[in-house]
Short mmCIF file of C-alpha atoms in Angstrom, two decimals:
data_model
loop_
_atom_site.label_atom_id
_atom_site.label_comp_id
_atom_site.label_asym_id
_atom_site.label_seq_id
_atom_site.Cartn_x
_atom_site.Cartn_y
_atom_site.Cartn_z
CA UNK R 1 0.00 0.00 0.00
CA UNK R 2 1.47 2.96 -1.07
CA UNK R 3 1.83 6.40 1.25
CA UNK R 4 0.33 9.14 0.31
CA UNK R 5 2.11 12.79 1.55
CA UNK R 6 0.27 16.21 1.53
CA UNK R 7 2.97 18.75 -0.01
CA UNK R 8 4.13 21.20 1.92
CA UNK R 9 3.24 24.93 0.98
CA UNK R 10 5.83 26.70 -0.10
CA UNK R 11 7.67 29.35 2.65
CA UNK R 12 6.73 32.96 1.46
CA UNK R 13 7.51 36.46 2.76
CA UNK R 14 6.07 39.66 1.73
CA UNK R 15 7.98 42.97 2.76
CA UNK R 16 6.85 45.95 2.50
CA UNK R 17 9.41 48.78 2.30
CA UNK R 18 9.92 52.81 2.46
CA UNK R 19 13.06 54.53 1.78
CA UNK R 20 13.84 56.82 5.49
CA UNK R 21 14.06 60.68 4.33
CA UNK R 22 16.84 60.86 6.66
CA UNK R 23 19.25 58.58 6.09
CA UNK R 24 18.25 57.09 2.96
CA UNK R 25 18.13 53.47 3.95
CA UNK R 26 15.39 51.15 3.52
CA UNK R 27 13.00 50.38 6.17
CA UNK R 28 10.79 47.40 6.56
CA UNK R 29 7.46 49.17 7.19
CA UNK R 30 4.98 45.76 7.46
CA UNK R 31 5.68 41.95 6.64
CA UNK R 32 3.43 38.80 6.02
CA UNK R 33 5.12 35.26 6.12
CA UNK R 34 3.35 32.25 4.54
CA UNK R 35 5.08 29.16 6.35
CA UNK R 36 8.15 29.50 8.45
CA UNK R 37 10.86 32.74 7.58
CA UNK R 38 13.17 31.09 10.44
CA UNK R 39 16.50 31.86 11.18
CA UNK R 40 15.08 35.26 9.75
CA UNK R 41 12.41 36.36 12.15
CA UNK R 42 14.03 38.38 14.34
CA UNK R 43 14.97 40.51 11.27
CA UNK R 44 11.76 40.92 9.60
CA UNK R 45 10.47 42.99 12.37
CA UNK R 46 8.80 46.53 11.21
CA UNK R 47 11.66 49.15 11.80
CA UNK R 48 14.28 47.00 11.06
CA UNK R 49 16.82 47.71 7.89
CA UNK R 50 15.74 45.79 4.73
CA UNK R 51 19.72 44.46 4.05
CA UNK R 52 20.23 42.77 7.14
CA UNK R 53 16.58 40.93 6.43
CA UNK R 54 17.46 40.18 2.51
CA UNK R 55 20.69 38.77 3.48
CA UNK R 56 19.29 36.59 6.02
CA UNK R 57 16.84 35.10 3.52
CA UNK R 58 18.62 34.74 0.71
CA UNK R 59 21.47 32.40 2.94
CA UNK R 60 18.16 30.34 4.12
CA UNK R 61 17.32 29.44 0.81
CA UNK R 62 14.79 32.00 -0.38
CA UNK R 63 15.01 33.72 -3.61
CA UNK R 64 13.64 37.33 -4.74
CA UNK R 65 10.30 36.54 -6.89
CA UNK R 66 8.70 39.94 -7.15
CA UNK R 67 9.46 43.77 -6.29
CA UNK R 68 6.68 46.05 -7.13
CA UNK R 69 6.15 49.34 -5.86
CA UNK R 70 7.90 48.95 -2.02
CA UNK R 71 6.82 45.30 -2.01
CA UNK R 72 9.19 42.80 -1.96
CA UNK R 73 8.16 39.26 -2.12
CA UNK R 74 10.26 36.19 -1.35
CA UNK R 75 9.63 32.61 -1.72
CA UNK R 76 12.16 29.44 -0.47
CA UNK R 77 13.37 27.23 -2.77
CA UNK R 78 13.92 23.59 -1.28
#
């Protein structure tokens, strides 16, 4: 008898991100995760830098799939 597995959604983040005025960085203003973001959590936070966050996912496996208008969408490829 064969096993039959449910697939796993895929891992998605959505961030969505203003330039500051002051210092010209960008700012994570709001973020949605489908799934699990972890080790990246910590770093999605609103307020936080956008680098530190897009480094973190990228090394965990996610990729870049969309960036529209201050939205930045990532999914993980496994």
């Amino acid at each position: 008898m064969a096993v039959t597995r449910v697939p796993r959604p895929p891992d998605v983040v959505t961030l969505t991100v203003v330039r500051s005025p002051r210092t010209g960085r960008r700012i994570i203003t709001g973020s949605s995760v489908i799934g699990s973001a972890a080790p990246c959590t910590s770093l999605i936070a609103p307020g936080s830098r956008l680098v530190p966050a897009v480094r973190c996912l990228v090394r965990s496996g996610f990729r870049l799939i969309a960036r529209i208008q201050g939205v930045w969408v990532f999914r993980r490829i496994r």
